Coordinates of C-alpha atoms in Angstrom, one line a residue:
M207 CA -22.0 -7.7 -6.9
P208 CA -21.3 -10.6 -9.2
I209 CA -18.4 -11.7 -8.1
P210 CA -17.3 -14.0 -11.0
R211 CA -16.9 -11.1 -13.3
R212 CA -13.8 -8.9 -13.5
T213 CA -16.6 -5.9 -13.6
F214 CA -16.5 -6.7 -9.7
A215 CA -13.1 -4.6 -9.7
V216 CA -14.3 -1.5 -11.5
A217 CA -18.2 -1.5 -11.0
A218 CA -19.7 1.8 -11.4
V219 CA -23.3 2.0 -9.2
A220 CA -25.8 4.2 -10.6
A221 CA -26.9 7.3 -8.6
L222 CA -29.4 7.1 -6.1
V223 CA -31.7 9.7 -5.2
L224 CA -34.0 9.1 -2.4
P225 CA -36.9 12.0 -1.2
L226 CA -35.7 12.4 2.0
S227 CA -38.8 13.4 3.3
A228 CA -40.1 10.1 2.9
C229 CA -37.1 8.3 4.5
G230 CA -36.5 10.5 7.6
S231 CA -34.2 13.6 8.5
S232 CA -30.9 13.9 6.8
G233 CA -28.0 12.7 8.9
G234 CA -30.1 11.1 11.3
D235 CA -30.7 7.7 12.4
G236 CA -34.2 6.9 11.5
G237 CA -34.4 5.5 15.0
S238 CA -32.8 4.6 17.7
T239 CA -29.0 3.1 17.4
D240 CA -29.6 1.0 20.3
A241 CA -29.1 -2.9 19.1
S242 CA -29.0 -4.4 22.5
G243 CA -31.3 -7.2 23.4
K244 CA -32.2 -10.3 22.6
V245 CA -31.2 -12.1 18.9
E246 CA -34.7 -13.0 17.7
G247 CA -37.6 -12.5 15.2
E248 CA -37.6 -12.9 11.3
I249 CA -35.1 -10.7 9.4
T250 CA -34.7 -10.1 6.0
F251 CA -31.3 -10.3 4.1
Q252 CA -30.7 -9.2 0.6
T253 CA -27.7 -9.6 -1.6
W254 CA -26.7 -8.6 -4.8
N255 CA -26.7 -11.2 -7.8
L256 CA -25.2 -13.9 -5.5
R257 CA -27.4 -16.6 -5.4
A258 CA -26.6 -17.9 -9.2
N259 CA -23.1 -19.0 -7.9
F260 CA -23.2 -19.6 -4.4
K261 CA -26.5 -20.7 -3.1
P262 CA -25.1 -23.4 -1.1
Y263 CA -22.6 -21.1 0.9
F264 CA -25.3 -18.6 1.9
E265 CA -28.0 -21.6 2.7
D266 CA -25.6 -22.8 5.1
L267 CA -24.5 -19.7 6.2
I268 CA -27.9 -19.1 7.4
A269 CA -28.7 -22.1 8.7
A270 CA -25.6 -21.6 11.3
F271 CA -26.9 -18.6 12.2
E272 CA -30.3 -19.9 12.9
E273 CA -29.0 -22.7 14.8
K274 CA -26.8 -20.6 16.7
Y275 CA -29.9 -18.2 17.8
P276 CA -33.0 -20.6 17.6
D277 CA -35.3 -17.9 18.1
T278 CA -34.8 -16.1 14.9
H279 CA -35.5 -16.8 11.2
V280 CA -33.4 -15.5 8.1
K281 CA -35.4 -14.6 4.8
W282 CA -32.9 -14.4 2.1
V283 CA -33.6 -12.5 -1.0
D284 CA -31.2 -12.0 -3.8
Q285 CA -31.2 -9.3 -6.6
P286 CA -30.3 -9.3 -10.1
G287 CA -27.1 -7.0 -11.1
E288 CA -29.1 -4.6 -13.4
G289 CA -31.0 -2.2 -11.7
Y290 CA -29.9 -3.0 -8.0
A291 CA -29.5 0.5 -7.2
D292 CA -33.0 1.5 -8.4
K293 CA -34.4 -1.4 -6.6
I294 CA -32.6 -0.1 -3.3
S295 CA -34.1 3.5 -3.9
A296 CA -37.4 2.3 -4.7
D297 CA -37.2 0.2 -1.1
A298 CA -35.9 3.1 0.4
A299 CA -38.9 5.5 -0.4
G300 CA -41.3 2.8 -0.1
G301 CA -40.1 1.8 3.5
T302 CA -39.5 -1.6 2.5
L303 CA -35.9 -1.7 2.4
P304 CA -34.8 -5.3 4.0
D305 CA -33.1 -5.5 7.5
V306 CA -29.7 -6.3 6.1
V307 CA -28.4 -5.4 2.9
N308 CA -25.2 -5.9 0.5
V309 CA -24.0 -2.5 -0.4
S310 CA -21.0 -0.7 -1.8
P311 CA -19.8 2.6 -0.3
D312 CA -21.2 4.9 -2.9
L313 CA -24.5 3.2 -2.0
V314 CA -24.2 3.6 1.9
A315 CA -23.9 7.6 1.7
P316 CA -27.0 8.4 0.6
L317 CA -28.9 6.0 2.7
A318 CA -27.0 7.3 5.6
K319 CA -28.0 10.8 4.8
A320 CA -31.9 9.6 4.7
G321 CA -31.1 8.3 8.2
L322 CA -31.7 4.5 6.7
A323 CA -28.5 3.1 7.6
L324 CA -27.4 2.4 10.8
D325 CA -25.0 4.0 12.6
L326 CA -22.2 1.1 13.8
D327 CA -20.2 3.0 15.5
K328 CA -22.8 3.7 17.9
A329 CA -24.7 0.1 17.6
A330 CA -21.8 -2.0 17.2
G331 CA -18.6 -0.4 17.6
Q332 CA -16.8 -3.5 19.8
Y333 CA -16.7 -5.3 16.5
E334 CA -14.5 -2.3 14.9
K335 CA -10.9 -3.9 16.2
E336 CA -12.4 -6.9 14.2
Y337 CA -11.4 -5.4 10.6
L338 CA -8.9 -3.7 8.9
E339 CA -8.9 0.0 9.6
G340 CA -8.6 0.9 6.0
A341 CA -12.2 -1.4 5.5
W342 CA -14.1 -0.2 8.5
A343 CA -13.5 3.2 7.2
S344 CA -14.7 2.7 3.8
H345 CA -18.3 3.0 4.8
Q346 CA -17.9 6.3 6.3
V347 CA -19.2 9.4 5.1
P348 CA -17.7 12.7 4.7
G349 CA -19.5 15.3 7.0
M350 CA -21.3 12.7 9.0
E351 CA -19.8 10.9 12.2
G352 CA -20.4 7.2 12.2
T353 CA -19.8 4.3 10.0
Y354 CA -22.6 2.8 8.2
A355 CA -21.9 -0.9 7.0
F356 CA -19.7 -3.8 8.2
P357 CA -16.7 -4.3 5.6
W358 CA -17.2 -7.4 3.5
Y359 CA -15.3 -8.7 0.9
L360 CA -12.3 -6.6 -0.8
N361 CA -10.6 -7.2 -3.8
T362 CA -7.7 -5.4 -5.6
G363 CA -5.4 -6.8 -8.4
P364 CA -2.2 -6.4 -10.1
L365 CA -1.7 -5.1 -13.8
F366 CA -1.4 -7.6 -16.7
Y367 CA 0.9 -7.4 -19.7
N368 CA 1.4 -9.0 -23.0
K369 CA 5.0 -9.8 -22.8
S370 CA 5.2 -10.8 -26.4
L371 CA 4.0 -7.1 -27.5
F372 CA 6.6 -5.7 -25.4
E373 CA 9.1 -7.8 -26.9
K374 CA 7.8 -7.1 -30.5
A375 CA 8.6 -3.5 -29.4
G376 CA 12.1 -4.1 -28.4
L377 CA 11.2 -3.5 -24.8
D378 CA 12.3 -5.7 -22.1
A379 CA 9.5 -8.2 -20.9
D380 CA 11.1 -8.8 -17.6
K381 CA 11.0 -5.1 -16.6
P382 CA 7.5 -3.7 -17.0
P383 CA 7.0 -0.2 -15.9
T384 CA 6.7 0.5 -12.3
T385 CA 6.1 4.3 -12.1
Y386 CA 3.7 6.7 -13.8
D387 CA 6.8 8.0 -15.8
E388 CA 8.1 4.7 -16.9
L389 CA 4.2 3.8 -17.8
F390 CA 4.1 6.8 -20.2
D391 CA 7.5 6.4 -21.8
T392 CA 6.6 2.6 -22.1
A393 CA 3.4 3.5 -24.1
L394 CA 5.3 6.0 -26.1
R395 CA 7.5 3.9 -27.3
L396 CA 5.2 0.9 -27.7
A397 CA 3.0 3.1 -29.9
E398 CA 6.0 4.3 -31.9
K399 CA 7.3 0.7 -32.8
T400 CA 4.3 -0.5 -33.8
D401 CA 3.4 2.6 -35.9
G402 CA 0.3 3.2 -33.7
E403 CA -1.0 -0.6 -34.0
V404 CA -1.1 -1.2 -30.7
A405 CA -2.0 0.9 -27.8
T406 CA -0.8 0.0 -24.2
L407 CA -3.8 1.2 -22.3
A408 CA -7.7 0.7 -23.3
N409 CA -9.0 3.3 -20.3
V410 CA -9.4 7.0 -19.7
P411 CA -8.3 7.8 -16.7
T412 CA -10.8 7.7 -13.7
I413 CA -11.4 9.3 -10.1
E414 CA -9.3 6.2 -8.7
D415 CA -6.7 7.0 -11.1
F416 CA -6.6 10.5 -9.8
G417 CA -6.3 8.8 -6.5
R418 CA -3.6 6.8 -7.3
Y419 CA -1.8 9.3 -8.9
G420 CA -1.8 11.6 -5.8
V421 CA -4.5 13.9 -6.6
P422 CA -6.2 15.1 -3.5
L423 CA -9.9 14.3 -4.6
M424 CA -12.0 16.0 -2.3
N425 CA -11.8 18.3 1.0
K426 CA -11.6 16.6 4.2
E427 CA -15.3 18.0 4.9
G428 CA -16.8 16.2 2.1
T429 CA -18.4 19.8 0.8
A430 CA -16.2 20.3 -2.5
F431 CA -14.0 18.3 -5.1
S432 CA -10.6 19.1 -5.7
F433 CA -9.0 16.8 -8.6
N434 CA -8.6 20.1 -10.8
D435 CA -5.0 20.8 -8.9
A436 CA -1.8 21.3 -10.7
K437 CA -1.5 17.4 -10.5
G438 CA -4.8 16.3 -11.6
V439 CA -4.0 18.6 -14.4
E440 CA -0.7 16.9 -15.3
L441 CA -2.1 13.3 -15.0
L442 CA -5.0 14.5 -17.9
T443 CA -2.0 16.6 -20.0
R444 CA -0.1 13.0 -19.9
Y445 CA -2.8 10.8 -21.0
K446 CA -3.5 13.4 -23.7
E447 CA -0.3 13.1 -24.9
L448 CA -0.6 9.4 -25.2
Y449 CA -4.2 9.5 -26.8
E450 CA -2.6 11.9 -29.4
A451 CA 0.3 9.1 -30.1
G452 CA -2.0 6.6 -30.5
A453 CA -0.5 5.1 -27.1
L454 CA -3.9 4.9 -25.5
D455 CA -6.7 2.9 -27.4
S456 CA -8.6 5.0 -30.2
Q457 CA -12.1 3.7 -28.6
A458 CA -11.1 4.5 -25.1
L459 CA -13.5 7.1 -24.8
T460 CA -16.3 4.8 -25.1
A461 CA -14.5 1.9 -23.4
T462 CA -16.0 0.0 -20.8
P463 CA -14.5 -2.4 -18.4
E464 CA -15.9 -5.6 -20.7
S465 CA -14.7 -4.1 -23.8
S466 CA -11.3 -3.2 -22.5
G467 CA -10.9 -6.8 -21.2
K468 CA -11.7 -8.0 -25.0
K469 CA -8.9 -5.5 -26.0
F470 CA -6.4 -7.0 -24.0
L471 CA -7.7 -10.7 -24.8
T472 CA -7.2 -10.0 -28.5
G473 CA -3.8 -8.3 -28.2
A474 CA -4.8 -4.7 -29.3
V475 CA -3.9 -3.3 -26.3
A476 CA -0.6 -4.5 -24.1
M477 CA -1.4 -3.8 -20.4
N478 CA -5.1 -3.9 -18.2
P479 CA -5.5 -3.9 -14.8
G480 CA -7.4 -6.6 -13.1
S481 CA -7.5 -9.2 -10.4
A482 CA -7.0 -13.0 -9.6
L483 CA -10.2 -13.4 -11.0
D484 CA -8.8 -12.8 -14.6
L485 CA -5.8 -15.5 -14.6
A486 CA -8.6 -18.2 -15.0
N487 CA -10.2 -16.4 -17.8
F488 CA -7.2 -15.5 -19.7
K489 CA -6.2 -19.4 -19.6
K490 CA -9.9 -20.6 -21.1
Q491 CA -10.6 -18.1 -23.5
A492 CA -6.8 -16.8 -24.4
P493 CA -4.6 -19.6 -23.8
S494 CA -1.5 -17.6 -26.2
L495 CA -1.8 -14.9 -24.3
Y496 CA -1.9 -16.9 -20.8
K497 CA 1.4 -18.4 -21.9
N498 CA 3.2 -14.8 -22.6
I499 CA 1.0 -13.0 -19.3
G500 CA 3.3 -10.6 -17.6
I501 CA 2.1 -9.8 -14.0
T502 CA 3.3 -6.5 -12.3
D503 CA 2.1 -4.3 -9.3
Q504 CA -0.3 -1.8 -9.7
I505 CA 1.3 1.8 -10.5
T506 CA 0.6 4.3 -7.7
S507 CA 2.2 7.4 -6.5
T508 CA 1.2 7.3 -3.2
G509 CA 2.2 3.8 -2.0
H510 CA -1.1 2.5 -1.6
V511 CA -3.2 0.6 -4.0
N512 CA -6.9 0.9 -5.0
M513 CA -9.3 -1.2 -2.6
Y514 CA -12.6 -2.1 -3.8
V515 CA -14.9 -3.2 -1.1
M516 CA -18.3 -4.4 -0.5
G517 CA -20.4 -4.2 2.9
V518 CA -23.2 -5.2 4.8
M519 CA -25.5 -2.6 6.1
V520 CA -28.3 -2.7 8.6
N521 CA -31.4 -0.9 7.7
A522 CA -31.7 1.8 10.7
Q523 CA -35.6 1.3 10.9
S524 CA -35.2 -2.1 11.5
E525 CA -37.7 -3.4 13.9
R526 CA -35.2 -6.5 14.8
K527 CA -32.1 -4.6 14.9
P528 CA -30.4 -6.9 17.6
A529 CA -31.1 -9.8 15.0
A530 CA -30.0 -7.7 12.1
V531 CA -26.3 -6.4 13.6
A532 CA -26.0 -10.2 14.9
F533 CA -26.6 -11.3 11.5
A534 CA -24.7 -8.9 9.7
H535 CA -21.6 -9.4 11.9
F536 CA -21.9 -13.4 11.4
V537 CA -21.8 -12.8 7.7
T538 CA -18.6 -10.9 8.1
N539 CA -16.9 -12.2 10.9
S540 CA -13.8 -13.8 10.3
A541 CA -14.6 -17.4 9.9
H542 CA -17.0 -16.8 7.2
Q543 CA -15.2 -14.1 5.2
M544 CA -12.1 -16.6 5.0
S545 CA -14.3 -19.7 4.2
F546 CA -16.0 -17.3 1.0
A547 CA -12.5 -16.2 -0.1
K548 CA -11.7 -20.0 -0.7
Q549 CA -14.5 -20.1 -2.8
V550 CA -14.1 -17.3 -5.2
A551 CA -11.1 -14.9 -5.5
I552 CA -11.7 -12.3 -3.0
F553 CA -10.4 -10.9 0.1
P554 CA -11.7 -11.0 3.5
S555 CA -11.2 -7.7 5.3
T556 CA -11.0 -9.1 8.5
A557 CA -7.9 -8.1 10.8
G558 CA -5.4 -10.9 10.9
S559 CA -6.9 -13.0 8.2
L560 CA -4.8 -11.8 5.2
D561 CA -1.6 -13.3 7.2
D562 CA -3.6 -17.0 7.0
P563 CA -1.0 -19.0 4.8
Y564 CA -3.6 -19.0 2.0
F565 CA -2.3 -15.5 1.1
T566 CA 1.0 -15.6 2.0
R567 CA 2.6 -19.1 0.8
E568 CA 3.1 -19.3 -3.2
D569 CA 3.3 -22.8 -4.6
G570 CA 4.9 -21.2 -7.9
T571 CA 1.3 -20.6 -10.1
D572 CA 0.4 -17.4 -11.1
E573 CA -2.6 -17.6 -9.4
T574 CA -1.2 -17.9 -5.7
R575 CA 1.5 -15.1 -6.7
V576 CA -1.4 -13.0 -7.7
R577 CA -3.4 -13.8 -4.5
V578 CA -0.2 -13.4 -2.3
A579 CA 0.6 -10.1 -3.8
A580 CA -2.9 -8.8 -3.9
A581 CA -3.5 -9.6 0.4
K582 CA -0.3 -8.1 1.1
S583 CA -1.1 -4.6 -0.8
L584 CA -4.6 -4.9 0.6
K585 CA -3.4 -4.3 4.1
T586 CA -2.7 -0.7 3.3
A587 CA -4.8 -0.3 0.4
V588 CA -7.7 2.5 0.5
N589 CA -11.1 2.9 -1.5
Y590 CA -9.9 6.0 -3.9
T591 CA -13.0 6.5 -4.9
P592 CA -15.2 9.2 -3.0
V593 CA -18.5 7.6 -1.4
L594 CA -20.1 11.1 -2.4
F595 CA -18.6 10.4 -5.9
S596 CA -22.5 9.5 -7.7
E597 CA -22.7 8.1 -10.9
Q598 CA -23.8 11.4 -12.6
M599 CA -20.2 12.6 -11.3
K600 CA -18.5 9.8 -12.9
T601 CA -20.3 10.9 -15.9
E602 CA -19.3 14.5 -16.0
L603 CA -15.6 13.5 -15.4
R604 CA -15.7 11.3 -17.9
N605 CA -16.9 13.9 -20.6
A606 CA -14.4 16.5 -19.5
V607 CA -11.9 13.6 -19.8
A608 CA -12.9 13.2 -23.5
K609 CA -13.2 17.1 -24.4
A610 CA -9.4 17.1 -23.0
L611 CA -8.2 14.4 -25.1
Q612 CA -9.9 15.5 -28.2
G613 CA -8.6 19.1 -28.0
K614 CA -12.1 20.5 -27.3
E615 CA -10.7 22.2 -23.7
S616 CA -7.1 22.3 -22.5
P617 CA -6.8 19.6 -19.3
K618 CA -7.2 22.5 -17.2
E619 CA -10.5 23.9 -18.6
A620 CA -11.8 20.4 -18.6
L621 CA -11.1 19.8 -15.2
D622 CA -12.2 23.2 -14.0
N623 CA -15.6 22.5 -15.4
A624 CA -16.1 18.9 -14.0
V625 CA -15.6 20.2 -10.6
K626 CA -17.8 22.7 -11.0
A627 CA -20.6 20.1 -12.1
C628 CA -19.6 17.7 -9.5
D629 CA -19.8 20.4 -6.8
R630 CA -23.4 21.7 -8.3
L631 CA -24.3 18.0 -7.9
L632 CA -23.0 17.6 -4.4
T633 CA -25.1 20.2 -3.3
Q634 CA -28.1 18.6 -4.5
Q635 CA -27.7 15.5 -2.8
G636 CA -29.1 16.8 0.4

């Protein structure tokens, strides 16, 4: 994924539709899970839009691996962010999937079902203890046994707010909202005090927001969605109230992460989620905002913030499994994740790494303040977006939210219809 962009934190991946008959039996391994044996041979490693910014890092990483295992050769290919899911789908269908692949959890699910993602619980279970529990679990697929990718880098972030906008509305800029009730009350007050000129939020709720609110998103078997329960309806009802009062930006129904970020940069909205990556952007593009930036914790009803996670998958049909598993583990081990995290504002998924002074000591700057707070929260963070929640499902939920906010359907009716549509799509995944 393109780490330098704020879209890393909220990236949506296009749904993969794999012709299972071409890829192996659904739910199988697509081959032996035995990754023992000599680490040798040529393997292909595919990343996701990382060459432009991190070419020296990966060239050095590969050289170190090949020095450790002299009988190996790693061919590195890097795909652009645009159409990455389609590229993986085409390679899967054509039998040309690389040996080691940079993936997100929602890309892993269809590949695992198609028998193309190696079950690491069976092939490399000895490494599980090296990673954070929540990170290792992030590439597990409901309804299937196993873990289908090594966790790699993580991200999360705070809620940023514009102190000057708070002050203009007569709000205490040093006491930002810490609960959903406070958030909604603050938003309504700010809209009222500015005659609707300044909204507090720029985005409609996504599946991740329902998760943070404490809504049960899916049953444990992974066979049906459940975000239309009473708590889900409650959240959407509150957002409808914000929308009608002008506390939710008027263009929220069509907003993208980029457009929402621009709204915050220009002072059109008072609050916006982000990550440590954003601070440098604020400093460069909006110095006046940077001087007035407020930083507060992600709001959640569960006590657990959202974890955004990337992984490294091994092709279950690789002819060089020992080398592929060894390299995937090498890329994601503690030392290499730590060195990568110091090059860009992301976080390692390895156990104990977040206790390093780099992630625990502040030096008085906002950058270290955000980094330390994020690292602490990641220890118990979860990936709220279900791995089976495809891009089509995201569209169904977004359309339902829009109908509810516009008054075309009640929040209950809209979510009921969204769940029905998502359940239907779920059965089509195989």
